Amino acid sequence: MRRKPRIPPSPLPQRHGVDPVRIKLPQGGGWATVREHLVERLAAGAGVIDRMIGEGLIIGEDGRPLSADAAYAPGMFVWFHRELPDEERVPFALDVVYRDEHIVVADKPHFLATTPRGSHVAETALARLRRELDLPTLGAAHRLDRLTAGLVLFTVRPEERGAYQSLFRDKRVGKEYEAVAAYDAELDLPRTLRSRIVKERGVMAAREVAGEPNAVSRVELREHRDGVGRYRLTPSTGQTHQLRVHMNALGVPILGDPLYPAVTGPVPAGDFRRPLQLLARVLEFTDPVTGHAHRFVSERVLEAWASYDAWASCDAWTPCGTGPPRGA
């Protein structure tokens, strides 16, 4: 069995709970210097790379700043910190519901990304927890969509992360979601939906296509009042936007969904009105390291069920976030 190549430890510390960018120089390419490769690879312009090199912001494996004439060496690593975007703080609590020496389980609010990606970097659940818990080695075992609230599993020790990630890969995690959507008296529930869902890069919404099913969801109606239903959703697969796509296919799209049934315009930064009414309510699994059986339940309340009128009337000055903080 071929051993995985050793990745040297980063010579740069985290900044605001965010890891530095690590780049491995590929084989071939004909670059004479590391600078030439970075200018081409990062597409940031020669001026940006020259400034970063001049300010000593790009670091080599020896922990020293890269020089402008540093020779290109295939397989070499360099590190630097990305320029953090201006991020609007998500003004809702990120609650830790469980913590031991192996894992942290957090109850994520709507609008907070799980891990750094795109324009959401320092203002993410992972970066926040690293800062607040002083756990720089913390990593995510899985992710929730930024617009979805609820339970997320994080790992404390990097060497154990794979064991916890395999729980999700091998479908050994019990997951239960809650959603609020319109009530349709003619909708035959409970039922299990099976379809093939594809999500194309650069396209915001996923879609169902003909073919072998890769997405399976159980949908149950828990209760309803005043034309609104509270649903229990149990996915046995994990396709992108799966629950949102399946609820839309039933004709009862989840309230607050900006993609289904139609893609709406981008929401301005700082606009926390009418969050998507989808919550990762239950997370249960047997710990692969300790053998303990865990079952965690979110105590968040979906705003549109607690008070539909309050959720529907939220404006930019009175943001709706997670509803009353506790209680069902």
CSV table of C-alpha atoms in Angstrom, one decimal:
chain,number,residue,atom,x,y,z
A,1,MET,CA,0.0,0.0,0.0
A,2,ARG,CA,1.4,3.4,-1.0
A,3,ARG,CA,1.8,5.8,1.9
A,4,LYS,CA,0.2,9.2,1.7
A,5,PRO,CA,2.9,11.9,1.3
A,6,ARG,CA,3.7,13.7,4.5
A,7,ILE,CA,2.3,17.2,4.7
A,8,PRO,CA,4.6,19.4,6.9
A,9,PRO,CA,3.0,21.4,9.7
A,10,SER,CA,2.0,25.0,8.9
A,11,PRO,CA,4.6,27.6,9.9
A,12,LEU,CA,1.8,30.1,10.2
A,13,PRO,CA,-0.7,30.1,13.1
A,14,GLN,CA,-4.4,30.5,12.6
A,15,ARG,CA,-5.8,33.9,12.3
A,16,HIS,CA,-9.3,34.7,13.7
A,17,GLY,CA,-9.8,30.9,13.9
A,18,VAL,CA,-9.1,30.5,10.2
A,19,ASP,CA,-6.3,28.2,8.8
A,20,PRO,CA,-3.7,29.7,6.4
A,21,VAL,CA,-3.9,28.7,2.8
A,22,ARG,CA,-1.5,25.9,1.9
A,23,ILE,CA,-0.3,25.4,-1.7
A,24,LYS,CA,1.7,22.5,-3.0
A,25,LEU,CA,3.7,23.2,-6.1
A,26,PRO,CA,2.9,20.7,-8.8
A,27,GLN,CA,5.2,18.7,-11.0
A,28,GLY,CA,6.2,20.2,-14.3
A,29,GLY,CA,4.9,23.5,-15.7
A,30,GLY,CA,8.1,25.2,-16.6
A,31,TRP,CA,8.1,27.9,-13.9
A,32,ALA,CA,11.5,29.2,-13.0
A,33,THR,CA,10.4,30.7,-9.7
A,34,VAL,CA,7.7,30.2,-7.1
A,35,ARG,CA,6.5,33.7,-7.8
A,36,GLU,CA,5.8,32.9,-11.4
A,37,HIS,CA,3.7,29.9,-10.5
A,38,LEU,CA,1.7,31.9,-7.9
A,39,VAL,CA,0.9,34.7,-10.3
A,40,GLU,CA,-0.5,32.2,-12.8
A,41,ARG,CA,-2.2,29.9,-10.3
A,42,LEU,CA,-3.9,32.4,-8.1
A,43,ALA,CA,-4.9,34.8,-10.8
A,44,ALA,CA,-4.5,37.7,-8.4
A,45,GLY,CA,-2.3,39.7,-10.6
A,46,ALA,CA,1.5,40.2,-10.4
A,47,GLY,CA,1.1,43.3,-8.2
A,48,VAL,CA,-0.8,41.4,-5.5
A,49,ILE,CA,1.8,38.6,-5.3
A,50,ASP,CA,4.7,41.0,-5.4
A,51,ARG,CA,3.2,43.0,-2.6
A,52,MET,CA,2.6,39.8,-0.5
A,53,ILE,CA,6.2,38.6,-1.1
A,54,GLY,CA,7.6,42.1,-0.4
A,55,GLU,CA,5.7,42.2,2.9
A,56,GLY,CA,6.9,38.7,3.9
A,57,LEU,CA,3.4,37.3,3.8
A,58,ILE,CA,4.1,34.1,1.9
A,59,ILE,CA,6.0,31.6,4.0
A,60,GLY,CA,8.0,28.5,3.0
A,61,GLU,CA,8.5,25.2,4.8
A,62,ASP,CA,11.4,26.5,6.7
A,63,GLY,CA,9.3,29.2,8.3
A,64,ARG,CA,11.0,32.0,6.5
A,65,PRO,CA,9.3,34.5,4.1
A,66,LEU,CA,9.6,33.6,0.4
A,67,SER,CA,12.0,35.7,-1.7
A,68,ALA,CA,11.0,37.0,-5.1
A,69,ASP,CA,13.6,34.9,-6.8
A,70,ALA,CA,13.0,31.7,-4.9
A,71,ALA,CA,13.5,28.8,-7.3
A,72,TYR,CA,10.6,26.6,-8.2
A,73,ALA,CA,10.7,23.1,-6.7
A,74,PRO,CA,8.0,20.6,-7.5
A,75,GLY,CA,6.3,19.3,-4.3
A,76,MET,CA,7.3,22.3,-2.3
A,77,PHE,CA,4.7,23.8,0.1
A,78,VAL,CA,4.0,27.5,0.8
A,79,TRP,CA,1.6,29.1,3.1
A,80,PHE,CA,-0.2,32.5,3.4
A,81,HIS,CA,-3.2,34.0,5.0
A,82,ARG,CA,-6.0,35.1,2.6
A,83,GLU,CA,-7.3,38.6,2.9
A,84,LEU,CA,-10.4,38.3,5.0
A,85,PRO,CA,-13.6,39.7,3.4
A,86,ASP,CA,-15.7,42.3,5.2
A,87,GLU,CA,-18.3,40.0,6.9
A,88,GLU,CA,-21.5,40.9,8.6
A,89,ARG,CA,-21.7,39.3,12.0
A,90,VAL,CA,-24.5,36.8,12.3
A,91,PRO,CA,-26.2,38.1,15.4
A,92,PHE,CA,-27.4,34.8,16.8
A,93,ALA,CA,-26.0,32.5,19.4
A,94,LEU,CA,-23.9,29.4,18.5
A,95,ASP,CA,-24.7,27.0,21.4
A,96,VAL,CA,-22.4,24.2,22.5
A,97,VAL,CA,-24.7,21.3,23.5
A,98,TYR,CA,-22.0,18.7,24.3
A,99,ARG,CA,-18.2,18.7,24.6
A,100,ASP,CA,-15.6,16.1,25.6
A,101,GLU,CA,-12.0,15.4,24.7
A,102,HIS,CA,-13.0,14.0,21.3
A,103,ILE,CA,-16.0,15.9,20.0
A,104,VAL,CA,-18.0,19.1,20.2
A,105,VAL,CA,-21.6,19.2,19.2
A,106,ALA,CA,-23.0,22.7,18.4
A,107,ASP,CA,-26.4,24.0,17.7
A,108,LYS,CA,-25.9,26.3,14.7
A,109,PRO,CA,-28.2,29.3,14.0
A,110,HIS,CA,-29.6,30.1,10.6
A,111,PHE,CA,-27.4,32.3,8.3
A,112,LEU,CA,-24.1,31.0,9.8
A,113,ALA,CA,-21.9,28.9,7.5
A,114,THR,CA,-20.4,25.7,9.0
A,115,THR,CA,-16.9,26.1,7.6
A,116,PRO,CA,-15.0,28.8,5.7
A,117,ARG,CA,-16.0,29.1,2.1
A,118,GLY,CA,-16.4,31.9,-0.4
A,119,SER,CA,-17.3,35.2,1.3
A,120,HIS,CA,-17.9,33.5,4.7
A,121,VAL,CA,-14.6,32.9,6.4
A,122,ALA,CA,-14.1,34.1,9.9
A,123,GLU,CA,-17.8,34.4,10.5
A,124,THR,CA,-18.5,30.7,10.4
A,125,ALA,CA,-19.3,28.1,13.0
A,126,LEU,CA,-15.9,26.5,12.9
A,127,ALA,CA,-13.9,29.7,13.2
A,128,ARG,CA,-16.2,31.0,16.0
A,129,LEU,CA,-15.8,27.8,18.0
A,130,ARG,CA,-12.0,27.7,17.5
A,131,ARG,CA,-11.9,31.2,19.0
A,132,GLU,CA,-14.5,30.9,21.7
A,133,LEU,CA,-13.3,27.4,23.0
A,134,ASP,CA,-9.6,28.0,22.3
A,135,LEU,CA,-9.5,24.8,20.2
A,136,PRO,CA,-7.3,25.6,17.2
A,137,THR,CA,-7.4,21.9,16.1
A,138,LEU,CA,-11.2,21.8,15.9
A,139,GLY,CA,-12.5,20.4,12.6
A,140,ALA,CA,-16.0,19.8,11.1
A,141,ALA,CA,-17.1,16.1,10.7
A,142,HIS,CA,-19.9,17.2,8.3
A,143,ARG,CA,-21.7,20.4,7.2
A,144,LEU,CA,-25.1,22.0,7.2
A,145,ASP,CA,-26.1,24.6,4.6
A,146,ARG,CA,-25.6,28.1,5.8
A,147,LEU,CA,-29.4,28.8,5.8
A,148,THR,CA,-30.2,25.6,7.8
A,149,ALA,CA,-30.1,25.7,11.6
A,150,GLY,CA,-29.4,22.8,13.9
A,151,LEU,CA,-26.9,20.3,15.2
A,152,VAL,CA,-23.3,20.0,13.8
A,153,LEU,CA,-20.6,17.6,14.9
A,154,PHE,CA,-17.0,18.8,15.2
A,155,THR,CA,-13.9,16.8,16.1
A,156,VAL,CA,-11.2,17.9,18.6
A,157,ARG,CA,-8.3,15.8,17.4
A,158,PRO,CA,-7.2,15.9,13.8
A,159,GLU,CA,-6.1,12.3,13.9
A,160,GLU,CA,-9.6,11.1,14.9
A,161,ARG,CA,-11.5,13.3,12.3
A,162,GLY,CA,-11.6,10.5,9.7
A,163,ALA,CA,-13.3,8.1,12.1
A,164,TYR,CA,-16.1,10.5,12.7
A,165,GLN,CA,-16.4,11.6,9.0
A,166,SER,CA,-16.8,7.9,8.1
A,167,LEU,CA,-19.9,7.8,10.2
A,168,PHE,CA,-21.6,10.1,7.7
A,169,ARG,CA,-20.0,8.5,4.7
A,170,ASP,CA,-21.2,5.0,5.8
A,171,LYS,CA,-24.7,6.2,6.8
A,172,ARG,CA,-24.2,5.3,10.5
A,173,VAL,CA,-25.7,8.5,11.8
A,174,GLY,CA,-29.3,9.0,12.6
A,175,LYS,CA,-30.5,12.4,11.4
A,176,GLU,CA,-33.9,14.0,11.8
A,177,TYR,CA,-34.9,17.4,10.6
A,178,GLU,CA,-37.9,19.6,11.2
A,179,ALA,CA,-39.5,22.0,8.6
A,180,VAL,CA,-42.3,24.4,8.5
A,181,ALA,CA,-44.2,24.7,5.2
A,182,ALA,CA,-47.7,25.2,3.9
A,183,TYR,CA,-50.3,22.5,4.9
A,184,ASP,CA,-52.0,20.6,2.1
A,185,ALA,CA,-55.0,18.5,3.2
A,186,GLU,CA,-54.8,16.4,0.0
A,187,LEU,CA,-51.2,15.5,0.4
A,188,ASP,CA,-50.8,11.9,1.2
A,189,LEU,CA,-48.4,11.6,4.1
A,190,PRO,CA,-46.3,10.0,5.5
A,191,ARG,CA,-44.4,8.9,2.4
A,192,THR,CA,-40.9,8.2,1.3
A,193,LEU,CA,-39.5,10.1,-1.7
A,194,ARG,CA,-36.9,8.6,-4.0
A,195,SER,CA,-35.3,10.6,-6.9
A,196,ARG,CA,-32.1,11.5,-8.6
A,197,ILE,CA,-30.8,14.9,-7.6
A,198,VAL,CA,-28.0,16.7,-9.4
A,199,LYS,CA,-26.3,20.0,-8.4
A,200,GLU,CA,-24.2,21.6,-11.1
A,201,ARG,CA,-21.2,23.8,-10.3
A,202,GLY,CA,-22.2,27.4,-10.7
A,203,VAL,CA,-25.9,26.7,-10.6
A,204,MET,CA,-27.6,27.8,-7.3
A,205,ALA,CA,-30.5,25.3,-7.3
A,206,ALA,CA,-30.3,21.5,-7.5
A,207,ARG,CA,-32.8,19.7,-9.7
A,208,GLU,CA,-34.3,16.2,-10.1
A,209,VAL,CA,-33.5,14.3,-13.2
A,210,ALA,CA,-34.4,10.9,-14.6
A,211,GLY,CA,-32.2,8.0,-13.5
A,212,GLU,CA,-31.3,5.8,-10.6
A,213,PRO,CA,-32.4,7.4,-7.3
A,214,ASN,CA,-29.5,8.9,-5.2
A,215,ALA,CA,-31.7,10.8,-2.7
A,216,VAL,CA,-34.2,9.2,-0.3
A,217,SER,CA,-36.3,11.2,2.2
A,218,ARG,CA,-39.1,10.2,4.6
A,219,VAL,CA,-41.6,13.0,5.1
A,220,GLU,CA,-44.2,13.0,7.9
A,221,LEU,CA,-46.7,15.7,9.0
A,222,ARG,CA,-46.4,16.2,12.8
A,223,GLU,CA,-49.2,18.8,13.2
A,224,HIS,CA,-50.8,21.7,11.4
A,225,ARG,CA,-52.8,24.9,12.2
A,226,ASP,CA,-53.9,27.9,10.2
A,227,GLY,CA,-52.7,26.6,6.9
A,228,VAL,CA,-49.2,25.9,8.1
A,229,GLY,CA,-47.7,22.4,8.8
A,230,ARG,CA,-44.8,21.2,10.9
A,231,TYR,CA,-43.0,18.3,9.2
A,232,ARG,CA,-40.6,15.6,10.3
A,233,LEU,CA,-38.0,14.9,7.6
A,234,THR,CA,-35.7,11.9,7.8
A,235,PRO,CA,-33.1,11.6,5.0
A,236,SER,CA,-31.2,8.4,4.5
A,237,THR,CA,-28.9,10.0,1.9
A,238,GLY,CA,-27.2,13.3,1.8
A,239,GLN,CA,-27.5,15.0,-1.5
A,240,THR,CA,-27.1,18.8,-1.7
A,241,HIS,CA,-30.4,20.6,-0.9
A,242,GLN,CA,-32.1,17.2,-0.8
A,243,LEU,CA,-34.8,18.0,1.7
A,244,ARG,CA,-35.6,21.3,0.1
A,245,VAL,CA,-35.9,19.7,-3.3
A,246,HIS,CA,-38.2,16.9,-2.0
A,247,MET,CA,-40.5,19.3,-0.1
A,248,ASN,CA,-40.8,21.5,-3.2
A,249,ALA,CA,-41.5,18.4,-5.3
A,250,LEU,CA,-44.5,17.6,-2.9
A,251,GLY,CA,-45.8,21.1,-3.6
A,252,VAL,CA,-45.1,22.4,-0.1
A,253,PRO,CA,-41.7,24.2,-0.4
A,254,ILE,CA,-40.1,25.0,3.0
A,255,LEU,CA,-41.0,28.5,4.1
A,256,GLY,CA,-38.2,31.1,3.6
A,257,ASP,CA,-36.5,29.1,0.9
A,258,PRO,CA,-34.8,31.5,-1.6
A,259,LEU,CA,-34.2,28.7,-4.2
A,260,TYR,CA,-37.2,26.5,-4.3
A,261,PRO,CA,-39.6,26.8,-6.1
A,262,ALA,CA,-37.9,29.8,-7.7
A,263,VAL,CA,-34.5,31.4,-7.3
A,264,THR,CA,-34.9,34.9,-5.9
A,265,GLY,CA,-32.4,37.7,-6.0
A,266,PRO,CA,-29.4,37.7,-3.7
A,267,VAL,CA,-30.0,38.7,-0.1
A,268,PRO,CA,-28.0,41.7,0.9
A,269,ALA,CA,-25.4,41.2,3.7
A,270,GLY,CA,-26.9,41.8,7.1
A,271,ASP,CA,-30.4,40.9,6.0
A,272,PHE,CA,-31.6,38.2,8.4
A,273,ARG,CA,-35.3,38.4,7.6
A,274,ARG,CA,-37.5,35.3,7.3
A,275,PRO,CA,-34.9,32.5,7.7
A,276,LEU,CA,-35.3,29.2,6.0
A,277,GLN,CA,-37.6,27.1,8.2
A,278,LEU,CA,-35.4,24.0,8.3
A,279,LEU,CA,-33.8,22.7,11.4
A,280,ALA,CA,-31.4,19.7,12.0
A,281,ARG,CA,-33.3,18.6,15.1
A,282,VAL,CA,-31.8,15.2,16.0
A,283,LEU,CA,-28.3,13.7,15.6
A,284,GLU,CA,-27.5,10.2,17.0
A,285,PHE,CA,-24.6,7.8,16.5
A,286,THR,CA,-22.3,5.5,18.3
A,287,ASP,CA,-19.0,7.2,19.0
A,288,PRO,CA,-16.3,5.4,16.9
A,289,VAL,CA,-13.6,6.2,19.4
A,290,THR,CA,-15.3,5.8,22.8
A,291,GLY,CA,-18.1,3.4,21.9
A,292,HIS,CA,-20.6,5.6,23.7
A,293,ALA,CA,-24.1,5.9,22.2
A,294,HIS,CA,-25.0,9.6,21.7
A,295,ARG,CA,-28.4,11.2,20.9
A,296,PHE,CA,-28.6,15.0,20.7
A,297,VAL,CA,-31.7,17.1,20.3
A,298,SER,CA,-31.8,20.8,19.3
A,299,GLU,CA,-33.9,23.0,21.5
A,300,ARG,CA,-34.4,25.7,18.8
A,301,VAL,CA,-37.8,26.7,17.7
A,302,LEU,CA,-38.7,27.5,14.1
A,303,GLU,CA,-40.0,31.0,14.1
A,304,ALA,CA,-42.8,30.4,11.5
A,305,TRP,CA,-44.3,27.7,13.7
A,306,ALA,CA,-43.9,29.6,17.0
A,307,SER,CA,-45.5,32.7,15.5
A,308,TYR,CA,-46.1,32.8,11.7
A,309,ASP,CA,-47.2,36.4,11.8
A,310,ALA,CA,-44.0,37.5,13.6
A,311,TRP,CA,-41.8,35.5,11.1
A,312,ALA,CA,-43.6,36.9,8.1
A,313,SER,CA,-43.5,40.5,9.3
A,314,CYS,CA,-39.7,40.5,10.0
A,315,ASP,CA,-38.0,43.5,8.4
A,316,ALA,CA,-34.4,44.6,8.0
A,317,TRP,CA,-34.5,46.4,11.4
A,318,THR,CA,-36.1,43.6,13.3
A,319,PRO,CA,-34.3,40.5,12.2
A,320,CYS,CA,-35.8,37.1,12.7
A,321,GLY,CA,-33.2,34.5,13.6
A,322,THR,CA,-34.0,31.4,15.5
A,323,GLY,CA,-37.3,32.2,17.3
A,324,PRO,CA,-37.6,31.9,21.0
A,325,PRO,CA,-34.2,30.5,22.2
A,326,ARG,CA,-35.6,27.5,24.1
A,327,GLY,CA,-38.6,25.3,24.4
A,328,ALA,CA,-40.8,23.5,21.8
